[in-house]
PDB file of C-alpha atoms in Angstrom:
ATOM      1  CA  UNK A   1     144.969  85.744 169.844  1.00 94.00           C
ATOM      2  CA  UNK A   2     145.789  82.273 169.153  1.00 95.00           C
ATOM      3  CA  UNK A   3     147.316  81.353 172.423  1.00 96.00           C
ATOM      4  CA  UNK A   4     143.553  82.426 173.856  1.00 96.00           C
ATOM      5  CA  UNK A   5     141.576  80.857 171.087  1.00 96.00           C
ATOM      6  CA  UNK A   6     143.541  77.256 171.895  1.00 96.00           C
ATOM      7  CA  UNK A   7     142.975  77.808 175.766  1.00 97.00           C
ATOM      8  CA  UNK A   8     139.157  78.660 175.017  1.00 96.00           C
ATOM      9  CA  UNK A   9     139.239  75.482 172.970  1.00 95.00           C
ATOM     10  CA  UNK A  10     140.782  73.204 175.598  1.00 96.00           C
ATOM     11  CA  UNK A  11     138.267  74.806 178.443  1.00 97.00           C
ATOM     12  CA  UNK A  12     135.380  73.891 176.321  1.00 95.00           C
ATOM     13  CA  UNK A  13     136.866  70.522 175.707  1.00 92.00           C
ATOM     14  CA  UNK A  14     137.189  70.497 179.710  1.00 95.00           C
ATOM     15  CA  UNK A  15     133.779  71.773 179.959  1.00 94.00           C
ATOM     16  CA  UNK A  16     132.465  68.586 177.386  1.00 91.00           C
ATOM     17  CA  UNK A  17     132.131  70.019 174.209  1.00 91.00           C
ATOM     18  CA  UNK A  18     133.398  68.876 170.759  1.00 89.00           C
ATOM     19  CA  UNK A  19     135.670  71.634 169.022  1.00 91.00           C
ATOM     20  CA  UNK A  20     137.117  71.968 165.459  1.00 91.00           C
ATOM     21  CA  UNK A  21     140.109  74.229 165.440  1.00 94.00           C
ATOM     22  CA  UNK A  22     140.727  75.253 161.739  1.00 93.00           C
ATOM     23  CA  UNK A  23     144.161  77.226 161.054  1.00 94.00           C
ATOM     24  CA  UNK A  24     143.164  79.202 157.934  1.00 93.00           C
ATOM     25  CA  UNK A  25     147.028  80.276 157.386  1.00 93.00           C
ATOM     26  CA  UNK A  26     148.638  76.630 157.933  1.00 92.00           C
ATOM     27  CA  UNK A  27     145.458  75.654 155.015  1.00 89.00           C
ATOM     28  CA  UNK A  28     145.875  78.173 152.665  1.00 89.00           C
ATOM     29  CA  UNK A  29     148.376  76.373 150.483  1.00 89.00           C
ATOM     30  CA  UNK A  30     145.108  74.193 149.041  1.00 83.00           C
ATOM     31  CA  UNK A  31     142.884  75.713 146.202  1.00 83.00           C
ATOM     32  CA  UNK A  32     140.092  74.017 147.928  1.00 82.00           C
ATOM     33  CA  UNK A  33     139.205  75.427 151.612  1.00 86.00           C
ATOM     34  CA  UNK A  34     136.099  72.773 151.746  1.00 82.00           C
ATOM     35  CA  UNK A  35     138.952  69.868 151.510  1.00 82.00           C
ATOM     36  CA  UNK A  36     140.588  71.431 154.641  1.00 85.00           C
ATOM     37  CA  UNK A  37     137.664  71.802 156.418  1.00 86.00           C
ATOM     38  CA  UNK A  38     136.607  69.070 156.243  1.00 84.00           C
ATOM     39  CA  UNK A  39     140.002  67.182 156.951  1.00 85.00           C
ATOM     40  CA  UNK A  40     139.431  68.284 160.168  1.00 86.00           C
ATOM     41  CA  UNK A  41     135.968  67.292 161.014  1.00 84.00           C
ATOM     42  CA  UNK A  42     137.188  63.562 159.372  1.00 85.00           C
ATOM     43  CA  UNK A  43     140.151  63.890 162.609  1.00 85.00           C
ATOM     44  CA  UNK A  44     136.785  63.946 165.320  1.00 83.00           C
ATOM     45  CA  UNK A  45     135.025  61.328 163.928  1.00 83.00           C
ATOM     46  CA  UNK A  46     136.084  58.703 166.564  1.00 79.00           C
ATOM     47  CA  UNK A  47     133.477  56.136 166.672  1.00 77.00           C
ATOM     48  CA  UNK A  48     132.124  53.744 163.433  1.00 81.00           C
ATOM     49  CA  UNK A  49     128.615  55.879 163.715  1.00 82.00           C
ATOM     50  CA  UNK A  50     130.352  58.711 163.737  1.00 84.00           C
ATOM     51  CA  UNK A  51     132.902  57.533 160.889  1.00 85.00           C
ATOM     52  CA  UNK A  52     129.641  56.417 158.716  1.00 87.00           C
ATOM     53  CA  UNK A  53     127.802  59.473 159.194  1.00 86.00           C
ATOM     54  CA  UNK A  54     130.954  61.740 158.184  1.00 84.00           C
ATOM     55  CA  UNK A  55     131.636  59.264 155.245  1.00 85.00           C
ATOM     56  CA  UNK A  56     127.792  60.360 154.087  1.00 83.00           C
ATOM     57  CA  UNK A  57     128.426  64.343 154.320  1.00 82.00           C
ATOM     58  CA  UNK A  58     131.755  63.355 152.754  1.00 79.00           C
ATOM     59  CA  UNK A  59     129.987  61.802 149.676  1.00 78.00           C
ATOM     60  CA  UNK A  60     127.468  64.690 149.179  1.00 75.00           C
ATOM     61  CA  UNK A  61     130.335  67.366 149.894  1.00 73.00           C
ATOM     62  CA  UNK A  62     132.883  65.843 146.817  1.00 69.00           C
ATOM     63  CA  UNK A  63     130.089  67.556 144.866  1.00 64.00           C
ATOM     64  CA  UNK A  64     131.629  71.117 145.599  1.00 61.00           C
ATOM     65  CA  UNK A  65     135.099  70.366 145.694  1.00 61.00           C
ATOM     66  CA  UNK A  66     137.470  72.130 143.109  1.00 55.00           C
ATOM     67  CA  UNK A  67     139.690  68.941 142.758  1.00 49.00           C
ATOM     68  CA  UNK A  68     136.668  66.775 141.581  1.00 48.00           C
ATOM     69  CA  UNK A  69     135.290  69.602 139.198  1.00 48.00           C
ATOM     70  CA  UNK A  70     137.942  68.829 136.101  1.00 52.00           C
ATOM     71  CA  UNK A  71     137.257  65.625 136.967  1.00 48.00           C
ATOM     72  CA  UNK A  72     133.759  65.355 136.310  1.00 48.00           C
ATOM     73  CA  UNK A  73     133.732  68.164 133.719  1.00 50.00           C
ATOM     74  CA  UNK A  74     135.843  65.586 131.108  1.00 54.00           C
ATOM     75  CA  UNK A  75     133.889  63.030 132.276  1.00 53.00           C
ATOM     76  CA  UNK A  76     131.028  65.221 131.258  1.00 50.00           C
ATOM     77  CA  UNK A  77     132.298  66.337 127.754  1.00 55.00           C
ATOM     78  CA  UNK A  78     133.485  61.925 127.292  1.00 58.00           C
ATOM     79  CA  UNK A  79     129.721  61.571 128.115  1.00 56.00           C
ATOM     80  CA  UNK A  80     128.387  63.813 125.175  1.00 58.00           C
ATOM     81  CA  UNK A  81     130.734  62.634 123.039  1.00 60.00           C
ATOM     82  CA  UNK A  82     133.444  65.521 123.044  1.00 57.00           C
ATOM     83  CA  UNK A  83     136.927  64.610 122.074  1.00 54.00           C
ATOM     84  CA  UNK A  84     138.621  66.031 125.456  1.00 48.00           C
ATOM     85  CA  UNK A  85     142.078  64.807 124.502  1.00 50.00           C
ATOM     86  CA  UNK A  86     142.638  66.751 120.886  1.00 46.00           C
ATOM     87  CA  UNK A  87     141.236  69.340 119.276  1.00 35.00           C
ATOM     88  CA  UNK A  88     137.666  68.940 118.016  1.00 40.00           C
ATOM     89  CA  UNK A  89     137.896  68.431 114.150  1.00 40.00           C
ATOM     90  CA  UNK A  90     134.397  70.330 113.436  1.00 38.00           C
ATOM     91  CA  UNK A  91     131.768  72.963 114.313  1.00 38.00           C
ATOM     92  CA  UNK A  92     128.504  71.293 112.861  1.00 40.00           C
ATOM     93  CA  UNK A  93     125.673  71.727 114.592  1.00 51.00           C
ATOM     94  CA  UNK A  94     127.208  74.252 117.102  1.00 50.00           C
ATOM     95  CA  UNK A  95     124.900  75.662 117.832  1.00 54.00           C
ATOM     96  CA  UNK A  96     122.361  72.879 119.441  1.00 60.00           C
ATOM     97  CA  UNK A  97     125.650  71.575 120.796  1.00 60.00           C
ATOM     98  CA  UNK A  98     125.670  74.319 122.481  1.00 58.00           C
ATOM     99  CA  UNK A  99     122.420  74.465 124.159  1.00 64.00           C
ATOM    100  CA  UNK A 100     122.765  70.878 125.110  1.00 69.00           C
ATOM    101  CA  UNK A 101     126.032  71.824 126.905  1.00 66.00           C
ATOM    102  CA  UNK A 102     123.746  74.871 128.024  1.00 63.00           C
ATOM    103  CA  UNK A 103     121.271  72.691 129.349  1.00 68.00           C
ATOM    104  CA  UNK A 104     123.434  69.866 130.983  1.00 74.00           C
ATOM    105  CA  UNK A 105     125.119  73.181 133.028  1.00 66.00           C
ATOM    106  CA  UNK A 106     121.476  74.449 134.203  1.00 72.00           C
ATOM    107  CA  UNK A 107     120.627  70.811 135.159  1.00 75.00           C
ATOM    108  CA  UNK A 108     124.070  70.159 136.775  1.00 78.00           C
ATOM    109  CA  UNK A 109     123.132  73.681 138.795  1.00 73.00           C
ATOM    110  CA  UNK A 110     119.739  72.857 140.191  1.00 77.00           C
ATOM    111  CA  UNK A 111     121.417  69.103 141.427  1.00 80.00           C
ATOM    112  CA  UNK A 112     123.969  70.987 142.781  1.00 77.00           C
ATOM    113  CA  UNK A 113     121.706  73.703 144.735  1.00 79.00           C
ATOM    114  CA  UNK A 114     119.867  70.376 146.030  1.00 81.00           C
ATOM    115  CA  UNK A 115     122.869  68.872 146.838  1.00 81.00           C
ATOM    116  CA  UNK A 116     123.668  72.012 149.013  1.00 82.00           C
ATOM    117  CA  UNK A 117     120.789  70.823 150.993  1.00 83.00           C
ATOM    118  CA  UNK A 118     121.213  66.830 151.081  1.00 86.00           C
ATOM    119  CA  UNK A 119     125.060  68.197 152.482  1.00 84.00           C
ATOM    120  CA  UNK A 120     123.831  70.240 155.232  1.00 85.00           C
ATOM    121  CA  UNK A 121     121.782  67.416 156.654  1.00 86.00           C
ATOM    122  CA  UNK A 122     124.182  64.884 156.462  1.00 86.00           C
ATOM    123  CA  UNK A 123     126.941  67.403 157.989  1.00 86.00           C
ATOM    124  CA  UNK A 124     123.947  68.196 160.756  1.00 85.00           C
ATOM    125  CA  UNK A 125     123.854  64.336 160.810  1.00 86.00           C
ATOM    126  CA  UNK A 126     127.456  64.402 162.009  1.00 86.00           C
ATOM    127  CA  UNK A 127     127.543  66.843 163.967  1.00 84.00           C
ATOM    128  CA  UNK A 128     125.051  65.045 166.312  1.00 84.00           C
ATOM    129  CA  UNK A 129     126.948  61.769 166.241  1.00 83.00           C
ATOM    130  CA  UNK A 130     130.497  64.278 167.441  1.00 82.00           C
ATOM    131  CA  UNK A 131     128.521  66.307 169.705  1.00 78.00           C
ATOM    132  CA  UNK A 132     126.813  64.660 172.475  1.00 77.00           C
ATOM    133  CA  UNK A 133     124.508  67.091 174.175  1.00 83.00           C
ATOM    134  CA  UNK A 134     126.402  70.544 173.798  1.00 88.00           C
ATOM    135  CA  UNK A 135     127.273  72.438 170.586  1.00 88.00           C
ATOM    136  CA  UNK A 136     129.690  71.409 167.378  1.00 88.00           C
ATOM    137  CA  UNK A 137     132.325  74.817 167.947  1.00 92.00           C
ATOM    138  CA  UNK A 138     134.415  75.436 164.888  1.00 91.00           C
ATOM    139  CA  UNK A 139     137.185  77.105 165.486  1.00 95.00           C
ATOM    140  CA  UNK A 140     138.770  79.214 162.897  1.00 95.00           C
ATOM    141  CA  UNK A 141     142.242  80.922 163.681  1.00 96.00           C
ATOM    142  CA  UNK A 142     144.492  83.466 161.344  1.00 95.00           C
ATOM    143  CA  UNK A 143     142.112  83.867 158.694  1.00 93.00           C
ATOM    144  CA  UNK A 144     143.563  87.546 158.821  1.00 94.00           C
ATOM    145  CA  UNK A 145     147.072  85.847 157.562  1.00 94.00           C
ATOM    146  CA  UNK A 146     145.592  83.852 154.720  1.00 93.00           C
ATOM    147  CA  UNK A 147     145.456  85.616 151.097  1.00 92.00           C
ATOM    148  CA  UNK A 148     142.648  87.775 150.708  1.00 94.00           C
ATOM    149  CA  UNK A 149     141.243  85.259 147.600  1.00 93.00           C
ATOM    150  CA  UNK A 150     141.103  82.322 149.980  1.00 93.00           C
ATOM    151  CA  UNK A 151     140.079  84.090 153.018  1.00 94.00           C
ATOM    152  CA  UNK A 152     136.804  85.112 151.143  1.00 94.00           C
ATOM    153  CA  UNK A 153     136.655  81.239 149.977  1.00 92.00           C
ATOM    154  CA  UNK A 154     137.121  79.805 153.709  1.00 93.00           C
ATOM    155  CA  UNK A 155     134.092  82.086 154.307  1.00 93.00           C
ATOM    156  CA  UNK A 156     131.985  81.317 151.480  1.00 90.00           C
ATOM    157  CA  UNK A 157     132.549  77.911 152.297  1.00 87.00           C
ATOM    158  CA  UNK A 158     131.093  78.330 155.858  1.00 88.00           C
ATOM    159  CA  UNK A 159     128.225  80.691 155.227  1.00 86.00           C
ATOM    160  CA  UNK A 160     126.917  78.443 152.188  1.00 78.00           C
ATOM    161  CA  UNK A 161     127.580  75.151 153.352  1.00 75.00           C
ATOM    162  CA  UNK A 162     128.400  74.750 156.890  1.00 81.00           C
ATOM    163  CA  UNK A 163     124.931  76.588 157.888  1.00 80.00           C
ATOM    164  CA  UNK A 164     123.976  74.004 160.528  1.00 79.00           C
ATOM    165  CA  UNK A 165     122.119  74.171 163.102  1.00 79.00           C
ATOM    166  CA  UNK A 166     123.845  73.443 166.956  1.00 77.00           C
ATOM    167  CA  UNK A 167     127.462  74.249 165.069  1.00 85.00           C
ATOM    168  CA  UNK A 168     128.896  77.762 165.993  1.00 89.00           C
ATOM    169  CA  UNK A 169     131.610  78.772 164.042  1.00 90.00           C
ATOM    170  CA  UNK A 170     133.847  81.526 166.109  1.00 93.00           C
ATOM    171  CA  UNK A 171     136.592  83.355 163.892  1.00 93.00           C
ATOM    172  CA  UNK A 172     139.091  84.965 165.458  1.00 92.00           C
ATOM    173  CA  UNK A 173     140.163  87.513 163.355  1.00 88.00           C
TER     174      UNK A 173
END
């Protein structure tokens, strides 16, 4: 299966078309499958367009990614004025501290949801710059070796984000 998916790839290569191959198995060390992913679309971005355009879906993408999500949640709590570092000394007004942290989550959500969109067109942005006339192919090999937790993530991670138009993914499975 993989010996045929890389001779595929290097025929559509031959044939002019931009290809991302994505080994699922060799990846599935990471937490994060978006930070593999998109490891290798950063290796095709070859010219400074091309560079600057990934360095924009890059930007919108850190959004998603696990690593950046502890991150930003104590920068969060530092932000409302939770003591991150110890234990917090009191319980007073719990309650509408709670629906502020509520609230902050809900609003967080609906930038992230918009994000989701902002990503897509910067990744469809991309794409363009890396394809030339013909198709974007992702490749993706041995996701049927990977652990079943981060298999469902590499897909996830496709279907909800890496929707874009003119960008085939083919797994070979």
């Amino acid at each position: 299966k993989t010996t045929f998916v890389k001779m595929w790839r290097q025929h559509l290569t031959n044939s002019g078309y931009q290809t991302v191959y994505f080994n699922a198995w060799q990846n599935d060390f990471t937490p994060d499958p978006l930070v593999a992913i998109m490891s290798e679309l950063k290796a095709i971005a070859s010219d400074t367009k091309a560079k600057k355009a990934f360095k924009s879906a890059l930007q919108k993408g850190a959004v998603f990614a696990k690593a950046v999500l502890p991150v930003a949640a104590k920068g969060f709590a530092k932000a409302y004025g939770f003591d991150v570092d110890g234990v917090a000394s009191a319980a007073v007004g719990a309650t509408t501290a709670a629906t502020e942290v509520f609230e902050k989550h809900v609003d967080e959500y609906v930038k992230k949801k918009n994000t989701i969109a902002d990503f897509r067109i910067k990744l469809a942005e991309f794409a363009d710059e890396v394809r030339g006339e013909k198709p974007l192919v992702f490749i993706v090999d041995e996701l049927d070796r990977c652990r079943p937790d981060y298999a469902v993530e590499v897909l996830e991670q496709i279907k909800h984000l890496f929707a874009v138009s003119g960008s085939p993914f083919v797994l070979s499975i």
